[in-house]
PDB file of C-alpha atoms in Angstrom:
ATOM      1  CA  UNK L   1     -14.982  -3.960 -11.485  1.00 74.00           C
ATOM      2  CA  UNK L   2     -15.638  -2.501  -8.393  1.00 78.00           C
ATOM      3  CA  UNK L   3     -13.130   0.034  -6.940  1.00 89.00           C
ATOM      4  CA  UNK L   4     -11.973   2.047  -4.366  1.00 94.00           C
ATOM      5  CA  UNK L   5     -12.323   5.909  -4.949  1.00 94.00           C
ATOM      6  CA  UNK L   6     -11.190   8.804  -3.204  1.00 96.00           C
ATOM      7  CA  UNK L   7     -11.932  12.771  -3.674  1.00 95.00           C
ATOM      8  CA  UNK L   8     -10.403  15.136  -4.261  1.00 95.00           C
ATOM      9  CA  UNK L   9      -7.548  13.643  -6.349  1.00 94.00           C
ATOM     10  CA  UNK L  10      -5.429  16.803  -5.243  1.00 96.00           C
ATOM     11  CA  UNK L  11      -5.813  18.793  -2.081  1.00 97.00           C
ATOM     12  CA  UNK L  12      -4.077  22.420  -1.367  1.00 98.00           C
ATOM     13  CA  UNK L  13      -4.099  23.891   1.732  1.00 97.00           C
ATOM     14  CA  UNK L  14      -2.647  26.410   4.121  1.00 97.00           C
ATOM     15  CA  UNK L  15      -0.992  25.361   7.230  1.00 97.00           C
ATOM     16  CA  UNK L  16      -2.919  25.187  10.249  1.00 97.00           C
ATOM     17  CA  UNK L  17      -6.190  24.675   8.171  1.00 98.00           C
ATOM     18  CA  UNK L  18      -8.382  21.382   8.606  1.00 98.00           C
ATOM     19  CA  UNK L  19      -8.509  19.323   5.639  1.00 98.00           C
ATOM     20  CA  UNK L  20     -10.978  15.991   5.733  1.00 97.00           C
ATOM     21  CA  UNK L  21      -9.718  13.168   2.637  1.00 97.00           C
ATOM     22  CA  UNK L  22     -12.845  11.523   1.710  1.00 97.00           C
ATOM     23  CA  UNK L  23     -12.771   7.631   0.427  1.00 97.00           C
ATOM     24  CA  UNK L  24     -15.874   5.265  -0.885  1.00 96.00           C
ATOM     25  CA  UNK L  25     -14.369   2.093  -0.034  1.00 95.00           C
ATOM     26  CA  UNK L  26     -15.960  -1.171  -2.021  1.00 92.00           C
ATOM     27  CA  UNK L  27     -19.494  -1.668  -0.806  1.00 88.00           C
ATOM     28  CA  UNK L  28     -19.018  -5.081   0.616  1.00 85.00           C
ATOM     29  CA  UNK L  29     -15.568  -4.491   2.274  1.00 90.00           C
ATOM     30  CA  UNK L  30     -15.164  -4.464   6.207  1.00 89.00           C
ATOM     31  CA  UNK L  31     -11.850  -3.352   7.024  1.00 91.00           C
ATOM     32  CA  UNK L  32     -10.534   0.386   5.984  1.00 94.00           C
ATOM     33  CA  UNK L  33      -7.185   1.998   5.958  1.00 95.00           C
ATOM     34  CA  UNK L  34      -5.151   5.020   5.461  1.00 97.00           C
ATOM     35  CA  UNK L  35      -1.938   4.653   4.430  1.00 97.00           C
ATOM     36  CA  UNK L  36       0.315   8.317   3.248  1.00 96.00           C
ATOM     37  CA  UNK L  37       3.407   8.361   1.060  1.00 92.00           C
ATOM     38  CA  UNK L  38       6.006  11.484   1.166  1.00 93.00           C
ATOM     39  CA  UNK L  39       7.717  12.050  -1.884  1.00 89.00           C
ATOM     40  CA  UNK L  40      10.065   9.573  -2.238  1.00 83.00           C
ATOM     41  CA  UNK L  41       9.681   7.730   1.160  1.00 87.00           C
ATOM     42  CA  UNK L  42       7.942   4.424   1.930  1.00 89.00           C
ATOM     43  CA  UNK L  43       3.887   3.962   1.907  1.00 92.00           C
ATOM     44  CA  UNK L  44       3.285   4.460   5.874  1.00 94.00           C
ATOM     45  CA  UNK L  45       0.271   2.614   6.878  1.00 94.00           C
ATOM     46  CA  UNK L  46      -1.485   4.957   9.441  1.00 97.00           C
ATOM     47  CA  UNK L  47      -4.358   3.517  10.608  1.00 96.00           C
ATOM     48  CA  UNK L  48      -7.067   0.658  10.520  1.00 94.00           C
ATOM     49  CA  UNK L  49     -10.797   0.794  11.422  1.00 93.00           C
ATOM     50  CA  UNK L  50     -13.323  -1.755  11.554  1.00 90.00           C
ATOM     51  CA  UNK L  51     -16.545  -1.810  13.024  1.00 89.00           C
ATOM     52  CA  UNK L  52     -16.324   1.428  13.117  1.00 91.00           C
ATOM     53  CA  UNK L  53     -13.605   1.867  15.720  1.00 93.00           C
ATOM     54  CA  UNK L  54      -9.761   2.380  15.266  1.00 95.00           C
ATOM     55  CA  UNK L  55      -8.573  -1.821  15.553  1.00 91.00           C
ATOM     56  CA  UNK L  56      -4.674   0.071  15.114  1.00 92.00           C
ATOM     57  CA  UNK L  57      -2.820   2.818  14.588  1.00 94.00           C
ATOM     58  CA  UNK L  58       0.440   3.928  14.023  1.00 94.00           C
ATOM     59  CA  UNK L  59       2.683   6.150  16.036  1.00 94.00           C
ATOM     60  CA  UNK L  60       2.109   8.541  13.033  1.00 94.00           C
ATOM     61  CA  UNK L  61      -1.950   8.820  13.802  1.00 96.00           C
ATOM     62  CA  UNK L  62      -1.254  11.230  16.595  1.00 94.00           C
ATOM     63  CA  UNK L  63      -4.156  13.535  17.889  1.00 95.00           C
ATOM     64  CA  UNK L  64      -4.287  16.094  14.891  1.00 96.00           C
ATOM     65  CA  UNK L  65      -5.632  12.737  13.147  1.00 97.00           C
ATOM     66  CA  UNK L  66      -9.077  11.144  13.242  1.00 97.00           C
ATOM     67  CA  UNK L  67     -11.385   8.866  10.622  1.00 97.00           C
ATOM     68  CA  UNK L  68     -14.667   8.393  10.683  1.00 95.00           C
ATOM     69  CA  UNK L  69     -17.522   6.622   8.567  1.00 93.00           C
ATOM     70  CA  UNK L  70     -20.376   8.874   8.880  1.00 86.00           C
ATOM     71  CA  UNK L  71     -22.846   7.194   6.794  1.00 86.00           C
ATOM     72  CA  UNK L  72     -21.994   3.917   6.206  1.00 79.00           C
ATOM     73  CA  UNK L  73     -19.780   4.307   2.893  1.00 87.00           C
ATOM     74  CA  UNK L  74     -17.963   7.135   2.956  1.00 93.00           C
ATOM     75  CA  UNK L  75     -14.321   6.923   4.784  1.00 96.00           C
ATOM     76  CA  UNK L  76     -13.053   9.881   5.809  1.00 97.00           C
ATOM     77  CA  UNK L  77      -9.504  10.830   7.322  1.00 98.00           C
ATOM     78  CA  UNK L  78      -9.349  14.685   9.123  1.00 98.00           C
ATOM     79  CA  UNK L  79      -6.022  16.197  10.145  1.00 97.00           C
ATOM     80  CA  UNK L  80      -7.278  19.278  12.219  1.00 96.00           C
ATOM     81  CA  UNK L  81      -4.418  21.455  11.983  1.00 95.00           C
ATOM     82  CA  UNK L  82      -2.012  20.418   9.160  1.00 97.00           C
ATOM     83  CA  UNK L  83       1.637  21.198   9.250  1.00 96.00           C
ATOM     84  CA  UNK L  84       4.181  21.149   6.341  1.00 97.00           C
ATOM     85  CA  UNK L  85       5.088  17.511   7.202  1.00 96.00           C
ATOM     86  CA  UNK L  86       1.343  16.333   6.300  1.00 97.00           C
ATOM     87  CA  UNK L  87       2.255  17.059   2.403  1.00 98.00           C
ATOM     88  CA  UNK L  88       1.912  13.554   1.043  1.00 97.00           C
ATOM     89  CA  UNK L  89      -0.455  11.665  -0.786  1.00 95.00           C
ATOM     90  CA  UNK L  90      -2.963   9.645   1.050  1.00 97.00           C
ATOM     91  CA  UNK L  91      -4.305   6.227  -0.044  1.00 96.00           C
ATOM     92  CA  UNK L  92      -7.266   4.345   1.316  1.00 97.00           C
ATOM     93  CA  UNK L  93      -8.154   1.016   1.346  1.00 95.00           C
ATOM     94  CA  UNK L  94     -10.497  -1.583   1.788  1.00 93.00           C
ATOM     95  CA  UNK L  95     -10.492  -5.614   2.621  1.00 88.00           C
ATOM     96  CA  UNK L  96     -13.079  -7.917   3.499  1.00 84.00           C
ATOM     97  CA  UNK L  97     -11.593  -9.666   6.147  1.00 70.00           C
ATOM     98  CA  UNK L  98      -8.092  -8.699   7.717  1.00 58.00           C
ATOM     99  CA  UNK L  99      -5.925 -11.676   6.833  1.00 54.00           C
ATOM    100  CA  UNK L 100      -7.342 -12.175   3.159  1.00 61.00           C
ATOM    101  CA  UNK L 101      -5.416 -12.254  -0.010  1.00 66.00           C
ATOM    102  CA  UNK L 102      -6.304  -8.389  -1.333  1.00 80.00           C
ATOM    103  CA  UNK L 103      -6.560  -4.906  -0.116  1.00 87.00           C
ATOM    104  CA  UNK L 104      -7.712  -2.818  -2.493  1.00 90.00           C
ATOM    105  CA  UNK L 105      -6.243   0.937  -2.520  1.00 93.00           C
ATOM    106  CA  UNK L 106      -7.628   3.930  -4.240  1.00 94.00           C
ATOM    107  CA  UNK L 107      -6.110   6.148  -6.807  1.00 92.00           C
ATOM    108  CA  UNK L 108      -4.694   8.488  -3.856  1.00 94.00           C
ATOM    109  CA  UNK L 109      -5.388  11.980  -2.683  1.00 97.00           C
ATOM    110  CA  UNK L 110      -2.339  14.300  -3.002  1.00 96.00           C
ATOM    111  CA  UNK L 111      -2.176  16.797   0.249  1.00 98.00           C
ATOM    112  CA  UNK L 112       0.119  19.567  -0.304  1.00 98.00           C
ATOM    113  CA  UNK L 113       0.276  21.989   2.767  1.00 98.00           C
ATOM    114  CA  UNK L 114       1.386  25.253   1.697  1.00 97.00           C
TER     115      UNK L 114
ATOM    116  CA  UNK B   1      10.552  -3.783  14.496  1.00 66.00           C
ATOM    117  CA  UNK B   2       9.041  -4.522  11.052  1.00 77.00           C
ATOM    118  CA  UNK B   3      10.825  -3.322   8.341  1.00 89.00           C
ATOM    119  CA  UNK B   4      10.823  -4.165   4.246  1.00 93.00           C
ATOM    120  CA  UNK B   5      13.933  -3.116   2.290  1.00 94.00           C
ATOM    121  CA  UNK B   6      14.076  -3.101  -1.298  1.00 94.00           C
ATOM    122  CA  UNK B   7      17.048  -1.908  -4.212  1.00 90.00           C
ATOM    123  CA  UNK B   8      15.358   1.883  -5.436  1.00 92.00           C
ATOM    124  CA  UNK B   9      15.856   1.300  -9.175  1.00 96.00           C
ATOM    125  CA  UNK B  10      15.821  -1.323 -11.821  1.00 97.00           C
ATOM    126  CA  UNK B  11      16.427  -0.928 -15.785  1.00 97.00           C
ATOM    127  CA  UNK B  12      15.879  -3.665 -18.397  1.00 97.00           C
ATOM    128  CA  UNK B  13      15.331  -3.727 -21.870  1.00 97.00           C
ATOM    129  CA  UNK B  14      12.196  -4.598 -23.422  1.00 97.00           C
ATOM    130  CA  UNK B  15      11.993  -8.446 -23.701  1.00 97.00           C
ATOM    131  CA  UNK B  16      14.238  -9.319 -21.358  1.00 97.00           C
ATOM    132  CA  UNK B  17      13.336 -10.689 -17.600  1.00 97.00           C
ATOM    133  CA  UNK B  18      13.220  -8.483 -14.760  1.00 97.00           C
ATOM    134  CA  UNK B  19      14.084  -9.557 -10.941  1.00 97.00           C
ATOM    135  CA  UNK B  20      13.163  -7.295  -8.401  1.00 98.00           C
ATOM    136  CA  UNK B  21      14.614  -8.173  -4.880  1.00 97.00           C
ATOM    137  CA  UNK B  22      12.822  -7.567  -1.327  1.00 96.00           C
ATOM    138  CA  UNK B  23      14.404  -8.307   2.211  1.00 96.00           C
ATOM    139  CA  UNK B  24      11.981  -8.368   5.200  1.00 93.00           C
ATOM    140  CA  UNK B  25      12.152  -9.085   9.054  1.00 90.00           C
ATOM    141  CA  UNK B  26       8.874 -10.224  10.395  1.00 83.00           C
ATOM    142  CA  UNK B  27       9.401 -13.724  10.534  1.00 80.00           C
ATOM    143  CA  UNK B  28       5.210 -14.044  11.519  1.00 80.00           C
ATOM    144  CA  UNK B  29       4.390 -12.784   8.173  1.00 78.00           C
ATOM    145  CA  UNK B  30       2.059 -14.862   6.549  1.00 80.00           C
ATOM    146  CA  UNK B  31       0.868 -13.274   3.063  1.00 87.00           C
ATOM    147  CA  UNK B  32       3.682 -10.741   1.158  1.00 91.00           C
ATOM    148  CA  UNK B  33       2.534  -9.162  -1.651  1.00 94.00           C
ATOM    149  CA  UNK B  34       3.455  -7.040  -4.500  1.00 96.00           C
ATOM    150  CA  UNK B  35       2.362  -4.034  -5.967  1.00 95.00           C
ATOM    151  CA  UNK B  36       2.696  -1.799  -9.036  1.00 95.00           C
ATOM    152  CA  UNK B  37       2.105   2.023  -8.757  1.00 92.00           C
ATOM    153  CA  UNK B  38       1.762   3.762 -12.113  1.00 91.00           C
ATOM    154  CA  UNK B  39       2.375   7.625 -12.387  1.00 84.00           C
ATOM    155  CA  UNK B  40      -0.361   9.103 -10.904  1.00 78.00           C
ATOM    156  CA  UNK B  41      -2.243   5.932 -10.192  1.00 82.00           C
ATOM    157  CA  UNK B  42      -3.080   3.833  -6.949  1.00 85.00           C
ATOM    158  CA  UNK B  43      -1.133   1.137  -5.663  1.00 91.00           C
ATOM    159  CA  UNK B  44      -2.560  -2.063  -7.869  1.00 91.00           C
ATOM    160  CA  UNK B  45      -2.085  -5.612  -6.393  1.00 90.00           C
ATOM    161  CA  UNK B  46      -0.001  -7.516  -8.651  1.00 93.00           C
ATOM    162  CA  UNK B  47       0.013 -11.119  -6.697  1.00 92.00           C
ATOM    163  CA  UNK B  48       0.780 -12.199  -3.526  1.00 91.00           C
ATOM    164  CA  UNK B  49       2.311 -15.347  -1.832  1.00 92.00           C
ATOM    165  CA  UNK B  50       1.422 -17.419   1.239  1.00 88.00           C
ATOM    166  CA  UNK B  51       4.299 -17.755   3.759  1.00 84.00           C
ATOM    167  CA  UNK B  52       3.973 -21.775   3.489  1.00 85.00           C
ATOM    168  CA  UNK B  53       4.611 -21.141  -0.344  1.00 86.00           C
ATOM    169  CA  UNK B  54       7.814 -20.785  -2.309  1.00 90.00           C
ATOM    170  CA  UNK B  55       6.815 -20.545  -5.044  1.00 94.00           C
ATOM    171  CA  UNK B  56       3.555 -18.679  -7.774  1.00 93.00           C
ATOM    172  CA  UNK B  57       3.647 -18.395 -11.010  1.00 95.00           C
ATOM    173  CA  UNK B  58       1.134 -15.902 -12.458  1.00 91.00           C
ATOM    174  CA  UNK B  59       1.208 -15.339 -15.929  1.00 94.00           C
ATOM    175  CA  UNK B  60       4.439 -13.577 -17.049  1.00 96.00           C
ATOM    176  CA  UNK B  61       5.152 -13.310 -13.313  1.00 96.00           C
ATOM    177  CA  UNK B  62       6.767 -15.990 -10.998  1.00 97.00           C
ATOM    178  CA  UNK B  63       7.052 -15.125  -7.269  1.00 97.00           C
ATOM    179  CA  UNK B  64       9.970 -16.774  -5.500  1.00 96.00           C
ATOM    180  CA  UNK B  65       9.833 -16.547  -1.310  1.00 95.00           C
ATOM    181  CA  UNK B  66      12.838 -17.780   0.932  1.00 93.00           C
ATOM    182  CA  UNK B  67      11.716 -17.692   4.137  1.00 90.00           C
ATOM    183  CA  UNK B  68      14.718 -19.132   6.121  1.00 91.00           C
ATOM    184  CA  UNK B  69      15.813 -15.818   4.171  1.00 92.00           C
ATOM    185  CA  UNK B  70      13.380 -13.784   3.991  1.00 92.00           C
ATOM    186  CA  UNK B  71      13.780 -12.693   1.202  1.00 95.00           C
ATOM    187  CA  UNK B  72      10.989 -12.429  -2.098  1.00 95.00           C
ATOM    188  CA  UNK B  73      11.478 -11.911  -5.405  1.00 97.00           C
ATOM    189  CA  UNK B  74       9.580 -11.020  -8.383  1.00 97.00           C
ATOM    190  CA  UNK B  75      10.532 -12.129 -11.800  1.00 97.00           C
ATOM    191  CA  UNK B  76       8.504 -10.737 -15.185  1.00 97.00           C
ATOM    192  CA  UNK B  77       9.216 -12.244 -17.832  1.00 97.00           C
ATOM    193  CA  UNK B  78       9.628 -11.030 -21.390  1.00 97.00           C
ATOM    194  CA  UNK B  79       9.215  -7.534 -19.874  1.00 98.00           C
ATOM    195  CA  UNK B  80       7.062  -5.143 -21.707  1.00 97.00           C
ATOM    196  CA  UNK B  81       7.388  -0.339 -22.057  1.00 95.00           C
ATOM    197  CA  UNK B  82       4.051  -0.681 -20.085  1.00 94.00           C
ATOM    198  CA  UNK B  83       5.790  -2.569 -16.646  1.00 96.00           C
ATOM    199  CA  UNK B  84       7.775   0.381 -16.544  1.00 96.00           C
ATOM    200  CA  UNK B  85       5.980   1.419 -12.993  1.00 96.00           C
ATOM    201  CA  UNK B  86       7.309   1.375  -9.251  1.00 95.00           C
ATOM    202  CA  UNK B  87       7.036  -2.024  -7.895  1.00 97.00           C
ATOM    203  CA  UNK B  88       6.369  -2.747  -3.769  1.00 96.00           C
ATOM    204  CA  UNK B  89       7.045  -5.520  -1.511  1.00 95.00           C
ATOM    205  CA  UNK B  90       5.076  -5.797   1.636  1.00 94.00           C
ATOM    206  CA  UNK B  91       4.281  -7.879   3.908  1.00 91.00           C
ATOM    207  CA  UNK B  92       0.832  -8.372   5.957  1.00 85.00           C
ATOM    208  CA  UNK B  93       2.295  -7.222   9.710  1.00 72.00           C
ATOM    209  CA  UNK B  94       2.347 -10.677  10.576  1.00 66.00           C
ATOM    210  CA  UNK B  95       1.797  -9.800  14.598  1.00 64.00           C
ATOM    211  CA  UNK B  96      -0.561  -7.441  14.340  1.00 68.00           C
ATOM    212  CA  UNK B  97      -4.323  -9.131  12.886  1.00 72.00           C
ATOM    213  CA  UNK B  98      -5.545  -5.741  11.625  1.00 78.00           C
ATOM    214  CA  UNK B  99      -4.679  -6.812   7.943  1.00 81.00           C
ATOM    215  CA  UNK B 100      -1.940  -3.634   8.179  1.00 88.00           C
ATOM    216  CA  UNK B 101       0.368  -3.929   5.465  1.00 91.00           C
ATOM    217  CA  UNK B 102       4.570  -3.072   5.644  1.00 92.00           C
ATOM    218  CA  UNK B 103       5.879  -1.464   2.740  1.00 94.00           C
ATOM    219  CA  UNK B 104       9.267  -1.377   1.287  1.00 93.00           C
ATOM    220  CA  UNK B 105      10.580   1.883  -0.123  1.00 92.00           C
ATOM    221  CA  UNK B 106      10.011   0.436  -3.875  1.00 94.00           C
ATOM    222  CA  UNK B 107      11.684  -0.327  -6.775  1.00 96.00           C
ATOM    223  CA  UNK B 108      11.399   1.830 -10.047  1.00 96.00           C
ATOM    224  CA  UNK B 109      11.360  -0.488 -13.136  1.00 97.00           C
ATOM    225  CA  UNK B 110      12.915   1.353 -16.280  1.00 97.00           C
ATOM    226  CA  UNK B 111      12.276  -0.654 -19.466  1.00 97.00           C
ATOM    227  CA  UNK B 112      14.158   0.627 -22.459  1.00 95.00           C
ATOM    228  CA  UNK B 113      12.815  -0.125 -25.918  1.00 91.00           C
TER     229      UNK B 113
END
C-alpha cells in the first residue's frame, strides 16, 4: 500500500541551527502539507503547496519557514533558525485533489531543539 | 475562527462501545473526518463523513454528524486493547479550498481488559 514517508524519524538540534524535514509524499498525489504537533497541543496545519507554490499558510509559517519540492518527490520543510518553540513533531501529507475524501500523513518527524 | 473541541480522555472496557464526542464551528465544512494516532505512529484515517450525511457505518464504527449542532461522534463497537490510541476530529476548513484540515486537541481512548 503506498505510503507517505518522512526522514529522519527523530531530529536533534541546537537552537539557531537550520534543520530541513524531508517527506516522499505518494507518487501520484498533488497537494502536500505540513502540519506540527507540540506535546500535548492540537495538530496545527502549517502550510499547503501545490503546483509547486504555497496555495496557504498559516499565521504559524512565518519567515524562518519555507518548503520546497526540489525534484519532483521529495517534500521538504526548512526552519532556518529554530527556536525552542519549533520542538514538535512534524507530519506531512499528501492528497490528490484538495476536497477529496483522504489525506494521507506520514509517520512524523520529531524536532527537538535543544 | 475555526476551531474543533474535543473531551481529552476516554476509558472503556474491552467489549464494550466507545463514543467519542467532537464540537466544531465552521458551519462550511463539508467532509469531517477521524483519525487514530498510535504511539509513535502517524495520524491514520479512520473514516470520514460528508456534511450532507448523518450518518456511516463502517465496520465496528458508526459515524453520527449533527450539523444544526455541529457536533460528530464516533461510536466503536465491541471495543478491542488494540483501539486503545488517540482519536481526532477534524474538519476539512470548509472556506478555505486548499484541502487544510482543523484538528481537535484529541481524545485518548483507554481500553481496560
Amino acid at each position: 500500500e503506498p505510503e507517505v514517508t518522512q526522514t529522519p524519524s527523530h531530529q536533534v538540534t541546537q537552537m539557531g541551527q537550520e534543520v530541513i524535514l524531508r517527506c516522499v509524499p505518494i507518487s501520484n498525489h498533488l497537494y502536500f502539507y505540513w502540519y506540527r504537533q507540540i506535546l500535548g497541543q492540537k495538530v496545527e496545519f502549517l502550510v499547503s503547496f501545490y503546483n509547486n507554490e504555497i496555495s496557504e499558510k498559516s499565521e504559524i509559517f512565518d519567515d524562518q519557514f519555507s518548503v520546497e519540492r526540489p525534484d519532483g518527490s521529495n517534500f521538504t520543510l526548512k526552519i532556518r533558525s529554530t527556536k525552542l518553540e519549533d520542538s514538535a513533531m512534524y507530519f506531512c501529507a499528501s492528497n490528490k485533489a484538495e476536497r477529496r475524501t483522504e489525506a494521507f500523513f506520514g509517520q512524523g518527524t520529531r524536532l527537538t531543539v535543544v | 475562527g475555526e476551531d474543533v473541541e474535543q473531551s481529552l480522555f476516554l476509558s472503556v472496557r474491552e467489549g464494550d462501545s466507545s463514543v467519542i464526542n467532537c464540537t466544531y464551528t465552521d458551519s462550511s465544512s463539508t467532509y469531517l473526518y477521524w483519525y487514530k494516532q498510535e504511539p509513535g505512529a502517524g495520524l491514520q484515517l479512520l473514516t470520514y463523513i460528508f456534511s450532507n450525511m448523518d450518518m456511516k457505518q463502517d465496520q465496528r464504527l458508526t459515524v453520527l454528524l449533527n450539523k444544526k449542532d455541529k457536533h460528530l461522534s464516533l461510536r466503536i463497537a465491541d471495543t478491542q486493547t488494540g483501539d486503545s490510541a488517540i482519536y481526532f476530529c477534524a474538519e476539512n476548513g470548509g472556506s478555505s479550498n486548499t484541502g487544510k484540515l482543523i484538528f481537535g486537541q484529541g481524545t485518548t481512548l483507554q481500553v481496560k481488559p
